[in-house]
């Protein structure tokens, strides 16, 4: 299949909307990561997303809207807490799980009784949705690999597999949206992202953090969010997290690092490590770390790195999202120093 590369100008977005309306699939920029979009109300079109990504059919998709009035087409209930969160954080990097309406095809919800909904803030995504329909869109990467935050990442994974790619420059947040379920009480955080659990609690009170955010699923444990049971975000290199202060981190790597290894480091470590370094931001700047993480993981593949060492991130604020992605990239391997 030939993949059309489109710009973000009005004419090209209109072309992309026509592809969607005809049942095709298009990669679009959002403020979190690039998404791979199809008409959310067309089950046959949505199926193509799973095929292009190699995504297991039991992993449901997020539906993206461009106007709050579209919510009532998608959900049976819109509880007061969801309204508060929508007022506060939409448009933006927050996904809410709610009881689904009968309009949602089984392909989108993977047979669950709920649907995940998000109102993104990226102007190209909003224009595309308003010219076509609500869009089901997971991240536009091959299943299992780091999510795409630049148009180059999307081209690397999706050229020849999808109808079109809209070039919208680099994504701002860099990690996928925060996912919270309001289909149960108290609400539960299923995936951390750019909207922090501290912000959610400030808005609606109690929010439980699902154990799968920071821990591997126990043998036989059912995932509250099906996506959490799959290997994720992994580059070809083996990722090893080191938990300890800066001095121990540097000493461990300078003693144990081998040729062909590299480090995802903080800016403060630069010049002190004897392996190739890919800086992901300052130690305290978790937003920059989130912004750069997936690019840095993909860079290790480009360089043919075998093992990559990284700091075990802080779990505060956006750090929880960085931690959640890093421990999955590392297959939960952490060396305590
Ligand atoms: P992605 O599409 O890659 O951004 O991943 C979307 C995440 O949201 C995955 O972890 C899904 O399993 C999760 N998700 C989507 N819909 C639901 C739902 N109805 N209930 C629980 N988790 C969901
Ligand atoms: Mg994904």
Short mmCIF file of C-alpha atoms in Angstrom, two decimals, residues 1-331:
data_model
loop_
_atom_site.label_atom_id
_atom_site.label_comp_id
_atom_site.label_asym_id
_atom_site.label_seq_id
_atom_site.Cartn_x
_atom_site.Cartn_y
_atom_site.Cartn_z
CA UNK A 1 0.00 0.00 0.00
CA UNK A 2 1.25 3.50 -0.80
CA UNK A 3 1.33 5.80 2.23
CA UNK A 4 0.55 9.44 1.46
CA UNK A 5 2.56 12.03 3.43
CA UNK A 6 0.35 15.04 4.18
CA UNK A 7 1.08 18.45 5.71
CA UNK A 8 -1.03 20.12 8.39
CA UNK A 9 -2.55 22.67 6.05
CA UNK A 10 -6.32 22.82 5.59
CA UNK A 11 -6.37 21.18 2.17
CA UNK A 12 -4.29 18.20 3.33
CA UNK A 13 -6.37 17.69 6.49
CA UNK A 14 -9.44 17.66 4.26
CA UNK A 15 -7.79 14.90 2.16
CA UNK A 16 -7.11 12.94 5.38
CA UNK A 17 -10.74 13.39 6.49
CA UNK A 18 -11.94 12.00 3.15
CA UNK A 19 -9.70 8.94 3.60
CA UNK A 20 -11.20 8.40 7.07
CA UNK A 21 -14.77 8.82 5.78
CA UNK A 22 -14.01 6.20 3.10
CA UNK A 23 -12.96 3.72 5.83
CA UNK A 24 -9.17 4.27 5.65
CA UNK A 25 -6.60 4.80 8.42
CA UNK A 26 -4.42 7.90 8.96
CA UNK A 27 -1.62 8.74 11.42
CA UNK A 28 -2.27 12.12 13.07
CA UNK A 29 -0.26 14.30 15.43
CA UNK A 30 -1.64 14.88 18.93
CA UNK A 31 -0.13 16.73 21.91
CA UNK A 32 0.79 13.36 23.55
CA UNK A 33 2.13 11.03 20.80
CA UNK A 34 1.14 10.38 17.17
CA UNK A 35 -2.13 8.42 16.90
CA UNK A 36 -3.32 5.99 14.21
CA UNK A 37 -6.91 7.01 13.49
CA UNK A 38 -10.03 5.46 11.98
CA UNK A 39 -13.75 6.37 12.15
CA UNK A 40 -14.65 5.16 15.66
CA UNK A 41 -18.15 4.18 14.57
CA UNK A 42 -16.94 1.98 11.67
CA UNK A 43 -15.87 -1.42 13.04
CA UNK A 44 -14.41 -2.56 9.74
CA UNK A 45 -12.15 0.53 9.50
CA UNK A 46 -11.10 0.11 13.15
CA UNK A 47 -10.04 -3.48 12.43
CA UNK A 48 -7.41 -2.13 10.00
CA UNK A 49 -5.71 -0.32 12.91
CA UNK A 50 -5.17 -3.63 14.72
CA UNK A 51 -3.77 -5.20 11.55
CA UNK A 52 -1.39 -2.30 10.79
CA UNK A 53 -0.02 -2.24 14.36
CA UNK A 54 -0.05 -5.97 15.01
CA UNK A 55 -2.12 -5.10 18.09
CA UNK A 56 -3.93 -7.88 19.98
CA UNK A 57 -7.70 -7.57 19.37
CA UNK A 58 -8.42 -7.69 23.13
CA UNK A 59 -6.71 -4.31 23.70
CA UNK A 60 -9.36 -1.54 23.40
CA UNK A 61 -8.83 1.84 21.73
CA UNK A 62 -9.34 5.44 22.85
CA UNK A 63 -12.01 7.47 21.02
CA UNK A 64 -11.01 11.09 20.29
CA UNK A 65 -13.58 13.89 20.11
CA UNK A 66 -13.36 17.53 19.00
CA UNK A 67 -16.41 18.90 20.81
CA UNK A 68 -17.88 18.02 24.20
CA UNK A 69 -21.33 17.54 22.63
CA UNK A 70 -20.03 14.36 20.90
CA UNK A 71 -19.65 12.62 24.27
CA UNK A 72 -23.35 11.73 24.43
CA UNK A 73 -23.09 9.69 21.24
CA UNK A 74 -20.36 7.56 22.84
CA UNK A 75 -21.33 7.02 26.51
CA UNK A 76 -24.45 5.97 28.47
CA UNK A 77 -23.56 8.02 31.53
CA UNK A 78 -21.48 11.13 32.10
CA UNK A 79 -21.12 11.33 35.89
CA UNK A 80 -20.54 14.58 37.80
CA UNK A 81 -16.86 13.74 38.41
CA UNK A 82 -16.34 13.22 34.68
CA UNK A 83 -17.89 16.64 34.05
CA UNK A 84 -15.53 18.23 36.55
CA UNK A 85 -12.51 16.56 34.94
CA UNK A 86 -13.70 17.53 31.44
CA UNK A 87 -14.12 21.18 32.52
CA UNK A 88 -10.70 21.22 34.11
CA UNK A 89 -8.51 19.17 31.76
CA UNK A 90 -10.16 18.94 28.31
CA UNK A 91 -8.96 19.58 25.71
CA UNK A 92 -5.77 17.88 26.93
CA UNK A 93 -3.89 14.66 27.73
CA UNK A 94 -6.60 12.96 29.84
CA UNK A 95 -8.61 9.87 28.83
CA UNK A 96 -11.75 8.92 30.77
CA UNK A 97 -13.26 5.43 30.80
CA UNK A 98 -17.06 5.49 30.97
CA UNK A 99 -20.00 3.12 30.34
CA UNK A 100 -20.27 2.83 26.54
CA UNK A 101 -23.27 3.54 24.34
CA UNK A 102 -24.59 0.98 21.85
CA UNK A 103 -23.00 3.00 19.01
CA UNK A 104 -19.50 1.81 19.95
CA UNK A 105 -18.40 -1.14 17.82
CA UNK A 106 -16.97 -4.17 19.67
CA UNK A 107 -13.63 -3.65 17.89
CA UNK A 108 -13.18 -0.31 19.72
CA UNK A 109 -14.07 -1.52 23.22
CA UNK A 110 -12.63 -5.04 22.74
CA UNK A 111 -15.93 -6.44 23.98
CA UNK A 112 -15.85 -4.48 27.30
CA UNK A 113 -18.93 -2.57 28.53
CA UNK A 114 -16.90 0.67 28.70
CA UNK A 115 -15.26 3.08 26.28
CA UNK A 116 -12.19 5.30 26.67
CA UNK A 117 -12.73 8.92 25.53
CA UNK A 118 -10.32 11.81 25.08
CA UNK A 119 -10.62 15.39 23.80
CA UNK A 120 -7.14 16.24 22.45
CA UNK A 121 -5.83 19.80 22.17
CA UNK A 122 -3.70 19.48 19.02
CA UNK A 123 -5.20 21.75 16.30
CA UNK A 124 -4.60 19.25 13.43
CA UNK A 125 -6.25 16.41 15.36
CA UNK A 126 -9.21 18.65 16.20
CA UNK A 127 -9.62 19.75 12.59
CA UNK A 128 -9.43 16.15 11.34
CA UNK A 129 -12.08 14.98 13.83
CA UNK A 130 -14.42 17.88 13.09
CA UNK A 131 -14.18 17.20 9.32
CA UNK A 132 -14.80 13.44 9.72
CA UNK A 133 -16.10 11.86 12.95
CA UNK A 134 -14.96 10.82 16.42
CA UNK A 135 -11.74 8.87 15.83
CA UNK A 136 -10.53 5.64 17.45
CA UNK A 137 -6.76 6.05 17.73
CA UNK A 138 -4.06 4.14 19.59
CA UNK A 139 -0.42 5.21 19.31
CA UNK A 140 0.86 4.99 15.71
CA UNK A 141 3.70 2.52 16.37
CA UNK A 142 4.09 -1.20 15.78
CA UNK A 143 2.66 -2.94 18.84
CA UNK A 144 5.29 -3.30 21.57
CA UNK A 145 7.73 -0.65 20.33
CA UNK A 146 8.14 2.86 21.82
CA UNK A 147 5.31 5.25 20.90
CA UNK A 148 6.07 7.74 18.07
CA UNK A 149 6.69 11.35 19.06
CA UNK A 150 8.01 12.58 15.68
CA UNK A 151 6.80 12.07 12.11
CA UNK A 152 10.05 10.17 11.40
CA UNK A 153 9.11 7.57 14.07
CA UNK A 154 5.71 7.10 12.40
CA UNK A 155 7.29 6.72 8.94
CA UNK A 156 9.78 4.16 10.33
CA UNK A 157 6.97 1.96 11.69
CA UNK A 158 4.02 2.58 9.37
CA UNK A 159 5.17 3.35 5.80
CA UNK A 160 3.40 0.93 3.45
CA UNK A 161 0.95 -0.21 6.18
CA UNK A 162 -1.48 2.74 6.35
CA UNK A 163 -3.20 5.18 3.96
CA UNK A 164 -1.65 8.47 5.09
CA UNK A 165 0.50 10.27 7.66
CA UNK A 166 -0.10 13.91 8.67
CA UNK A 167 3.16 15.68 9.49
CA UNK A 168 2.50 17.85 12.55
CA UNK A 169 6.05 18.25 13.88
CA UNK A 170 7.18 16.89 17.25
CA UNK A 171 4.67 15.99 19.97
CA UNK A 172 4.63 18.22 23.00
CA UNK A 173 3.98 15.93 26.01
CA UNK A 174 5.81 12.87 24.63
CA UNK A 175 4.04 10.14 26.66
CA UNK A 176 0.50 8.85 26.10
CA UNK A 177 -2.51 10.34 27.90
CA UNK A 178 -3.37 9.76 31.54
CA UNK A 179 -6.12 7.08 31.72
CA UNK A 180 -8.65 7.17 34.58
CA UNK A 181 -11.73 4.99 34.90
CA UNK A 182 -14.93 6.61 36.20
CA UNK A 183 -16.93 3.46 35.53
CA UNK A 184 -16.27 2.50 39.17
CA UNK A 185 -16.12 4.25 42.55
CA UNK A 186 -13.69 5.49 43.66
CA UNK A 187 -12.15 6.40 40.32
CA UNK A 188 -8.95 4.55 39.49
CA UNK A 189 -5.82 5.67 37.62
CA UNK A 190 -4.97 3.01 35.02
CA UNK A 191 -2.14 4.80 33.22
CA UNK A 192 -0.20 7.90 34.37
CA UNK A 193 0.50 10.66 31.83
CA UNK A 194 0.76 14.42 31.41
CA UNK A 195 -2.18 15.12 33.79
CA UNK A 196 -0.84 13.97 37.16
CA UNK A 197 -2.63 12.00 39.87
CA UNK A 198 -2.02 14.98 42.17
CA UNK A 199 -4.03 17.20 39.74
CA UNK A 200 -6.82 14.59 39.49
CA UNK A 201 -7.13 14.31 43.28
CA UNK A 202 -7.19 18.07 43.62
CA UNK A 203 -10.17 18.15 41.22
CA UNK A 204 -12.29 15.17 42.36
CA UNK A 205 -10.86 13.86 45.65
CA UNK A 206 -9.98 10.20 46.07
CA UNK A 207 -8.29 8.48 43.10
CA UNK A 208 -6.82 4.99 43.55
CA UNK A 209 -3.62 4.18 41.66
CA UNK A 210 -4.05 0.74 40.07
CA UNK A 211 -1.24 -1.61 41.14
CA UNK A 212 -0.37 -2.31 37.47
CA UNK A 213 0.87 1.30 37.15
CA UNK A 214 4.04 0.44 39.08
CA UNK A 215 4.09 -3.36 39.50
CA UNK A 216 4.03 -6.33 37.12
CA UNK A 217 0.71 -8.21 37.00
CA UNK A 218 0.70 -11.21 39.31
CA UNK A 219 0.30 -14.68 37.73
CA UNK A 220 -3.41 -15.01 36.76
CA UNK A 221 -4.29 -11.38 37.77
CA UNK A 222 -6.77 -9.74 35.37
CA UNK A 223 -5.60 -6.37 33.97
CA UNK A 224 -8.00 -3.47 34.72
CA UNK A 225 -6.69 -2.00 31.47
CA UNK A 226 -5.94 -4.77 28.96
CA UNK A 227 -2.99 -2.84 27.48
CA UNK A 228 -1.10 -3.19 30.75
CA UNK A 229 -0.59 -6.91 30.36
CA UNK A 230 1.51 -6.59 27.19
CA UNK A 231 5.22 -5.97 26.81
CA UNK A 232 5.53 -2.32 25.92
CA UNK A 233 7.79 0.52 24.90
CA UNK A 234 10.73 -1.85 24.45
CA UNK A 235 13.63 -1.01 22.14
CA UNK A 236 15.81 -3.85 20.79
CA UNK A 237 18.41 -3.03 23.46
CA UNK A 238 18.02 -4.51 26.91
CA UNK A 239 17.04 -1.68 29.30
CA UNK A 240 18.50 -1.85 32.83
CA UNK A 241 17.24 0.56 35.51
CA UNK A 242 19.61 1.53 38.32
CA UNK A 243 18.10 2.69 41.61
CA UNK A 244 20.56 4.77 43.62
CA UNK A 245 22.05 8.25 43.92
CA UNK A 246 24.07 9.97 41.15
CA UNK A 247 27.46 8.91 42.56
CA UNK A 248 26.50 5.21 42.76
CA UNK A 249 24.90 5.38 39.30
CA UNK A 250 28.08 6.75 37.73
CA UNK A 251 30.35 4.35 39.64
CA UNK A 252 28.24 1.30 38.66
CA UNK A 253 28.24 2.19 34.97
CA UNK A 254 31.92 3.14 34.83
CA UNK A 255 32.77 -0.22 36.48
CA UNK A 256 30.32 -2.53 34.67
CA UNK A 257 29.57 -0.86 31.30
CA UNK A 258 30.85 -2.63 28.18
CA UNK A 259 31.48 -1.70 24.55
CA UNK A 260 28.11 -1.54 22.77
CA UNK A 261 26.32 -0.28 25.92
CA UNK A 262 24.90 3.23 26.37
CA UNK A 263 23.22 5.37 29.04
CA UNK A 264 19.97 7.35 29.14
CA UNK A 265 21.31 9.94 31.56
CA UNK A 266 20.32 13.18 33.25
CA UNK A 267 21.97 16.37 31.95
CA UNK A 268 23.90 16.57 35.24
CA UNK A 269 25.70 13.25 34.49
CA UNK A 270 27.17 14.45 31.18
CA UNK A 271 30.98 14.31 31.10
CA UNK A 272 31.15 11.87 34.01
CA UNK A 273 30.26 8.59 32.24
CA UNK A 274 32.60 6.60 30.01
CA UNK A 275 29.79 5.15 27.82
CA UNK A 276 27.88 6.95 25.03
CA UNK A 277 25.19 9.11 26.67
CA UNK A 278 21.70 10.13 25.51
CA UNK A 279 20.53 12.92 27.87
CA UNK A 280 16.79 12.99 28.63
CA UNK A 281 16.68 16.18 30.73
CA UNK A 282 17.63 17.41 34.19
CA UNK A 283 17.04 15.17 37.21
CA UNK A 284 14.15 17.29 38.51
CA UNK A 285 12.65 18.13 35.10
CA UNK A 286 10.26 15.18 34.65
CA UNK A 287 8.31 16.98 31.89
CA UNK A 288 11.39 17.13 29.65
CA UNK A 289 12.15 13.50 30.52
CA UNK A 290 8.63 12.51 29.37
CA UNK A 291 9.05 14.61 26.22
CA UNK A 292 12.33 12.91 25.28
CA UNK A 293 11.94 9.34 26.58
CA UNK A 294 10.54 7.54 23.53
CA UNK A 295 12.88 9.36 21.12
CA UNK A 296 15.82 8.35 23.31
CA UNK A 297 14.70 4.68 23.37
CA UNK A 298 14.34 4.70 19.58
CA UNK A 299 17.77 6.33 19.28
CA UNK A 300 19.35 3.32 21.06
CA UNK A 301 17.99 1.10 18.24
CA UNK A 302 19.34 3.43 15.58
CA UNK A 303 22.79 3.21 17.19
CA UNK A 304 22.56 -0.61 17.51
CA UNK A 305 23.03 -0.48 21.30
CA UNK A 306 22.87 -3.86 23.13
CA UNK A 307 22.32 -2.75 26.74
CA UNK A 308 21.15 0.64 27.91
CA UNK A 309 21.39 1.83 31.52
CA UNK A 310 18.95 4.41 32.91
CA UNK A 311 18.11 6.07 36.21
CA UNK A 312 15.10 4.66 38.03
CA UNK A 313 12.79 7.75 37.77
CA UNK A 314 11.07 9.56 40.61
CA UNK A 315 7.35 8.77 41.01
CA UNK A 316 6.32 12.38 41.70
CA UNK A 317 4.15 14.38 39.28
CA UNK A 318 4.84 13.53 35.62
CA UNK A 319 7.69 11.34 36.94
CA UNK A 320 5.10 8.60 37.59
CA UNK A 321 4.41 8.44 33.82
CA UNK A 322 8.14 8.26 33.07
CA UNK A 323 8.53 5.55 35.73
CA UNK A 324 5.57 3.55 34.32
CA UNK A 325 7.03 3.57 30.76
CA UNK A 326 10.62 2.93 31.85
CA UNK A 327 9.87 -0.11 34.03
CA UNK A 328 7.91 -1.65 31.15
CA UNK A 329 10.73 -0.89 28.69
CA UNK A 330 13.02 -2.64 31.21
CA UNK A 331 10.69 -5.62 31.67
#
